Tab-separated table of C-alpha atoms and ligand atoms in Angstrom:
chain	number	residue	atom	x	y	z
A	9	MET	CA	0.255	6.235	-28.050
A	10	SER	CA	-2.117	5.043	-30.572
A	11	ALA	CA	-6.352	5.837	-30.896
A	12	ILE	CA	-8.995	4.379	-29.055
A	13	VAL	CA	-10.685	1.945	-30.375
A	14	ILE	CA	-14.287	2.174	-30.555
A	15	LYS	CA	-15.573	-2.029	-31.701
A	16	THR	CA	-18.102	-2.456	-32.694
A	17	ALA	CA	-21.016	-4.735	-32.398
A	18	GLU	CA	-20.057	-7.570	-33.768
A	19	GLN	CA	-16.390	-7.106	-32.120
A	20	ILE	CA	-18.153	-6.306	-28.715
A	21	GLU	CA	-20.471	-9.510	-28.677
A	22	GLY	CA	-16.392	-11.607	-30.165
A	23	ILE	CA	-15.186	-10.090	-26.869
A	24	ARG	CA	-17.675	-10.337	-24.327
A	25	LYS	CA	-18.393	-14.956	-24.693
A	26	SER	CA	-14.356	-14.680	-24.431
A	27	ALA	CA	-15.069	-12.262	-21.130
A	28	LYS	CA	-17.606	-15.085	-20.148
A	29	LEU	CA	-15.044	-17.369	-20.446
A	30	ALA	CA	-12.077	-15.886	-18.612
A	31	ALA	CA	-14.502	-15.739	-15.761
A	32	GLU	CA	-15.724	-19.628	-15.852
A	33	THR	CA	-12.328	-20.179	-15.895
A	34	LEU	CA	-11.985	-18.181	-13.130
A	35	LYS	CA	-14.937	-19.699	-10.867
A	36	TYR	CA	-14.174	-23.623	-11.712
A	37	LEU	CA	-9.819	-23.144	-11.204
A	38	GLU	CA	-11.620	-21.980	-7.125
A	39	GLN	CA	-12.211	-25.573	-5.931
A	40	PHE	CA	-7.833	-26.202	-6.313
A	41	VAL	CA	-6.494	-22.923	-4.195
A	42	VAL	CA	-6.382	-25.303	-2.007
A	43	PRO	CA	-3.719	-25.928	1.058
A	44	GLY	CA	-0.985	-28.380	-0.222
A	45	MET	CA	-1.556	-26.735	-4.136
A	46	LYS	CA	1.425	-26.198	-5.636
A	47	THR	CA	0.639	-22.356	-8.224
A	48	ILE	CA	2.212	-25.237	-11.801
A	49	ASP	CA	-0.851	-27.368	-10.722
A	50	ILE	CA	-3.091	-25.221	-10.786
A	51	ASP	CA	-2.372	-23.345	-13.875
A	52	LYS	CA	-2.394	-27.171	-15.732
A	53	LYS	CA	-5.380	-27.153	-13.986
A	54	CYS	CA	-6.554	-23.233	-16.007
A	55	GLU	CA	-4.762	-24.375	-19.314
A	56	GLU	CA	-7.221	-27.764	-19.384
A	57	PHE	CA	-10.076	-25.555	-18.724
A	58	VAL	CA	-9.385	-23.297	-21.095
A	59	ARG	CA	-8.895	-25.523	-24.025
A	60	ASP	CA	-11.682	-27.793	-23.875
A	61	ASN	CA	-13.637	-24.615	-23.806
A	62	GLY	CA	-12.246	-23.787	-27.082
A	63	ALA	CA	-10.391	-21.056	-26.911
A	64	VAL	CA	-6.508	-19.845	-26.056
A	65	PRO	CA	-4.945	-18.981	-23.005
A	66	ALA	CA	-3.408	-15.155	-24.298
A	67	THR	CA	-0.867	-14.922	-21.461
A	68	LYS	CA	1.525	-18.661	-23.462
A	69	GLY	CA	3.886	-17.491	-25.264
A	70	TYR	CA	3.287	-13.789	-24.650
A	71	ARG	CA	6.664	-11.912	-24.526
A	72	GLY	CA	8.035	-14.926	-23.113
A	73	PHE	CA	6.036	-15.870	-20.713
A	74	LYS	CA	4.855	-19.589	-20.505
A	75	HIS	CA	1.750	-20.372	-18.645
A	76	SER	CA	-2.123	-20.104	-18.528
A	77	CYS	CA	-1.931	-17.476	-16.639
A	78	CYS	CA	-0.682	-15.668	-13.708
A	79	ILE	CA	-0.666	-16.465	-9.799
A	80	SER	CA	0.182	-14.424	-7.564
A	81	PRO	CA	1.064	-14.699	-3.621
A	82	ASN	CA	0.858	-13.019	-0.854
A	83	GLU	CA	3.799	-10.195	-1.255
A	84	VAL	CA	3.909	-10.453	-5.019
A	85	ILE	CA	1.659	-7.835	-7.055
A	86	CYS	CA	1.277	-9.319	-10.249
A	87	HIS	CA	3.013	-11.450	-13.048
A	88	GLY	CA	3.063	-14.392	-10.547
A	89	VAL	CA	4.864	-16.781	-12.427
A	90	PRO	CA	3.474	-20.338	-12.487
A	91	ASN	CA	5.654	-22.971	-10.219
A	92	GLN	CA	6.564	-25.107	-7.243
A	93	THR	CA	5.269	-23.018	-4.282
A	94	VAL	CA	2.955	-24.463	-2.288
A	95	LEU	CA	-0.607	-22.525	-1.123
A	96	VAL	CA	-0.712	-23.008	2.325
A	97	HIS	CA	-3.591	-21.619	5.667
A	98	GLY	CA	-4.010	-18.127	5.899
A	99	ASP	CA	-2.952	-17.159	2.169
A	100	ILE	CA	-4.369	-14.469	-0.101
A	101	VAL	CA	-3.823	-15.812	-3.496
A	102	ASN	CA	-4.823	-13.460	-7.350
A	103	ILE	CA	-4.636	-15.281	-10.302
A	104	ASP	CA	-5.004	-13.175	-13.369
A	105	VAL	CA	-6.430	-15.597	-16.434
A	106	THR	CA	-7.077	-14.068	-20.039
A	107	THR	CA	-8.093	-15.626	-22.382
A	108	ILE	CA	-8.532	-15.695	-26.411
A	109	LEU	CA	-11.456	-16.890	-28.078
A	110	GLY	CA	-12.769	-15.991	-31.896
A	111	GLY	CA	-10.142	-14.077	-32.196
A	112	TYR	CA	-11.205	-11.852	-29.243
A	113	TYR	CA	-9.591	-10.677	-26.155
A	114	GLY	CA	-10.986	-10.485	-21.690
A	115	ASP	CA	-9.186	-10.589	-18.832
A	116	THR	CA	-10.167	-11.102	-15.536
A	117	CYS	CA	-8.152	-11.478	-11.779
A	118	LYS	CA	-9.375	-11.757	-8.891
A	119	MET	CA	-8.219	-12.263	-5.235
A	120	TYR	CA	-8.918	-15.607	-3.474
A	121	TYR	CA	-9.169	-16.937	0.535
A	122	VAL	CA	-7.394	-20.445	1.448
A	123	GLY	CA	-8.289	-21.312	4.068
A	124	GLU	CA	-8.657	-17.974	7.197
A	125	PRO	CA	-6.390	-15.856	5.839
A	126	SER	CA	-6.023	-13.274	8.393
A	127	GLU	CA	-8.170	-9.982	9.368
A	128	TYR	CA	-4.950	-7.690	7.790
A	129	ALA	CA	-5.086	-10.089	5.289
A	130	LYS	CA	-9.118	-9.579	4.815
A	131	ARG	CA	-8.945	-5.702	4.606
A	132	LEU	CA	-6.576	-5.398	2.352
A	133	VAL	CA	-9.118	-8.119	-0.145
A	134	GLU	CA	-12.146	-6.271	1.021
A	135	THR	CA	-10.673	-2.806	-0.251
A	136	THR	CA	-8.944	-3.457	-3.357
A	137	ARG	CA	-12.273	-5.133	-4.492
A	138	GLU	CA	-14.138	-1.505	-3.696
A	139	CYS	CA	-11.076	-0.171	-4.585
A	140	LEU	CA	-12.238	-1.816	-8.626
A	141	GLN	CA	-15.980	-0.948	-7.877
A	142	ILE	CA	-15.688	2.252	-7.197
A	143	GLY	CA	-13.390	2.767	-10.542
A	144	MET	CA	-16.504	1.191	-11.975
A	145	ASP	CA	-18.227	4.137	-11.255
A	146	GLN	CA	-16.432	6.404	-13.100
A	147	CYS	CA	-17.597	4.610	-15.810
A	148	PHE	CA	-19.960	6.334	-17.841
A	149	PRO	CA	-19.282	8.459	-21.345
A	150	ASP	CA	-18.182	11.680	-21.209
A	151	ASN	CA	-15.700	11.091	-17.913
A	152	ARG	CA	-12.255	11.897	-17.976
A	153	LEU	CA	-10.398	8.305	-18.044
A	154	ASN	CA	-8.002	9.588	-15.464
A	155	ASN	CA	-11.453	10.219	-12.395
A	156	ILE	CA	-10.793	6.113	-12.546
A	157	GLY	CA	-7.688	6.574	-10.909
A	158	TYR	CA	-8.045	9.555	-9.582
A	159	ASN	CA	-10.723	7.740	-7.135
A	160	ILE	CA	-9.131	4.091	-6.490
A	161	ALA	CA	-6.596	6.132	-4.975
A	162	LYS	CA	-8.631	8.327	-2.614
A	163	HIS	CA	-10.435	5.559	-1.349
A	164	ALA	CA	-6.875	3.263	-0.830
A	165	GLN	CA	-4.720	6.386	0.818
A	166	LYS	CA	-8.633	7.160	2.765
A	167	ASN	CA	-7.546	3.096	4.586
A	168	GLY	CA	-3.962	3.452	4.624
A	169	TYR	CA	-2.429	1.644	1.727
A	170	SER	CA	-1.156	2.434	-0.827
A	171	VAL	CA	-1.494	2.191	-4.516
A	172	VAL	CA	1.038	0.251	-7.616
A	173	TYR	CA	1.764	3.115	-10.694
A	174	GLU	CA	4.250	0.869	-12.328
A	175	PHE	CA	1.052	-1.526	-13.760
A	176	CYS	CA	-1.856	-0.420	-15.026
A	177	GLY	CA	-4.973	-0.344	-17.064
A	178	HIS	CA	-5.063	-0.791	-20.721
A	179	GLY	CA	-7.373	-0.903	-23.618
A	180	VAL	CA	-8.253	-3.952	-24.489
A	181	GLY	CA	-10.654	-7.181	-27.350
A	182	LEU	CA	-9.416	-7.144	-30.801
A	183	LYS	CA	-5.651	-7.514	-28.918
A	184	PHE	CA	-4.302	-7.878	-25.140
A	185	HIS	CA	-2.419	-4.419	-24.440
A	186	GLU	CA	-4.253	-1.856	-26.371
A	187	ALA	CA	-5.186	2.313	-25.808
A	188	PRO	CA	-5.438	3.468	-23.249
A	189	ASP	CA	-2.935	2.746	-20.407
A	190	VAL	CA	-5.855	2.746	-17.610
A	191	ALA	CA	-3.795	4.826	-14.565
A	192	HIS	CA	-5.365	3.379	-10.806
A	193	ILE	CA	-3.263	7.140	-9.227
A	194	ALA	CA	-4.035	9.431	-11.179
A	195	ASP	CA	-5.120	13.919	-10.823
A	196	ALA	CA	-9.098	14.074	-11.536
A	197	ASN	CA	-10.241	15.485	-14.196
A	198	THR	CA	-7.633	14.097	-17.230
A	199	GLY	CA	-7.205	11.594	-19.754
A	200	PRO	CA	-9.523	10.724	-22.540
A	201	ILE	CA	-13.248	11.345	-22.902
A	202	LEU	CA	-14.833	8.016	-22.428
A	203	LYS	CA	-17.165	7.063	-25.236
A	204	PRO	CA	-19.044	4.068	-25.653
A	205	GLY	CA	-17.824	1.203	-27.887
A	206	MET	CA	-14.409	1.848	-25.328
A	207	ILE	CA	-13.200	-1.640	-23.598
A	208	PHE	CA	-10.167	-1.441	-21.496
A	209	THR	CA	-8.657	-3.579	-17.933
A	210	ILE	CA	-9.136	-1.303	-14.517
A	211	GLU	CA	-7.191	-3.794	-12.391
A	212	PRO	CA	-5.703	-2.399	-9.329
A	213	MET	CA	-3.011	-3.072	-7.340
A	214	ILE	CA	-3.030	-2.026	-3.691
A	215	ASN	CA	-0.648	-2.751	-1.038
A	216	ALA	CA	-0.499	-3.105	2.724
A	217	GLY	CA	3.039	-1.332	2.390
A	218	LYS	CA	4.910	1.183	-0.072
A	219	ALA	CA	3.445	1.617	-3.625
A	220	ARG	CA	7.071	0.557	-5.534
A	221	ALA	CA	7.687	-3.012	-7.709
A	222	LYS	CA	10.740	-5.608	-7.600
A	223	VAL	CA	10.367	-7.692	-10.627
A	224	ASP	CA	12.780	-11.026	-10.003
A	225	ARG	CA	15.623	-11.292	-11.987
A	226	LYS	CA	15.813	-15.044	-11.876
A	227	ASP	CA	11.971	-15.832	-13.601
A	228	GLY	CA	11.842	-12.386	-15.133
A	229	TRP	CA	8.739	-12.089	-14.357
A	230	THR	CA	7.316	-12.053	-11.057
A	231	ALA	CA	6.760	-8.225	-9.332
A	232	ARG	CA	6.594	-8.349	-5.895
A	233	THR	CA	6.368	-5.914	-3.107
A	234	ILE	CA	9.725	-4.181	-1.923
A	235	ASP	CA	9.520	-4.615	1.982
A	236	ALA	CA	7.428	-7.954	1.410
A	237	LYS	CA	4.061	-6.834	2.913
A	238	LEU	CA	1.177	-7.633	1.286
A	239	SER	CA	-0.186	-6.741	-1.730
A	240	ALA	CA	-3.370	-7.231	-3.758
A	241	GLN	CA	-5.476	-7.519	-7.104
A	242	PHE	CA	-8.662	-7.533	-8.457
A	243	GLU	CA	-9.672	-6.604	-12.136
A	244	HIS	CA	-12.677	-6.238	-14.894
A	245	THR	CA	-12.749	-6.322	-18.327
A	246	ILE	CA	-15.657	-2.725	-19.100
A	247	LEU	CA	-17.359	-2.294	-21.407
A	248	ILE	CA	-18.098	1.716	-21.926
A	249	THR	CA	-21.957	1.823	-22.388
A	250	GLU	CA	-24.794	4.455	-23.304
A	251	THR	CA	-25.566	4.902	-20.297
A	252	GLY	CA	-22.973	3.459	-18.085
A	253	TYR	CA	-20.904	0.503	-18.885
A	254	GLU	CA	-21.373	-3.726	-18.376
A	255	ALA	CA	-17.842	-5.551	-16.901
A	256	LEU	CA	-17.856	-7.588	-19.323
A	257	THR	CA	-16.277	-10.241	-16.421
A	258	ASP	CA	-18.063	-9.947	-13.810
A	259	VAL	CA	-20.755	-12.799	-14.568
A	260	TYR	CA	-21.321	-13.751	-11.027
A	261	HIS	CA	-22.219	-10.571	-9.294
A	262	GLU	CA	-19.758	-10.778	-6.568
A	263	PHE	CA	-19.917	-6.816	-6.236
B	13	MF3	N1	-3.326	-10.410	-17.423
B	13	MF3	C1	-2.535	-9.111	-17.103
B	13	MF3	C2	-2.632	-8.248	-17.074
B	13	MF3	O1	-4.208	-7.768	-16.979
B	13	MF3	C3	-1.545	-9.126	-18.083
B	13	MF3	C4	-0.349	-10.357	-18.134
B	13	MF3	S1	0.724	-10.505	-19.022
B	13	MF3	C5	2.133	-12.124	-18.428
B	13	MF3	O2	-2.521	-6.892	-17.607
B	13	MF3	F1	2.299	-12.779	-19.502
B	13	MF3	F2	2.404	-11.350	-17.732
B	13	MF3	F3	1.138	-12.713	-18.718
B	14	CO	CO1	-5.079	-5.865	-17.864
B	15	CO	CO1	-5.591	-9.117	-16.512
């Protein structure tokens, strides 16, 4: 695997702007995540907003993916292809947006509630939100990368959930997917040493049932839980700083 790039001040400034726009896109889309909406129509709103702000959706044309975001309801773990699926009251749904602004990439996703989901569904979502924060708490210079995944998995499993291991976080900024892979379940005190100027995503996918994913054979992308139980995910683009971290996509401080 290639080396982890330490970003320059100029690159960090560019990535910060792109990350902010990705976060603003998720905020803008809130109004459309309501009962009766088709996921394909949310995708159109996403593309409009990203382009109106001078950016390009990174997923469009990426390895054959045709849409401007991933929309993953309920038992979909990630990479949900926007389609004719209609959102209904009680759904939980993830939207994942990656922007390219001035050549720089920002990547973020979050969960939305469609109406009022069950307590069972909300507990999964809130635990997954905590998992991302617990991962970010491990982001400081000279810590080992895999302490992120070690602590995420500990928290998820303590709550009776499983951690998806077939998809990872990733270095990001100059390209969509850079080194390193960021595992969300890992051994403590292993992996690369974190240094200021590294930028990568943390994006835990946490399942109510079994950890395994299976990809839809028809669209080649949509990854679902094998037992059809719920899955949730949150993602931030993280900069390692001299003293800790900055979540470049956390412009609304939802934690
Ligand atoms: N944004 C996703 C991530 O967090 C990647 C989506 S790739 C796609 O890494 F092709 F499925 F859109
Ligand atoms: Co990502
Ligand atoms: Co993403």
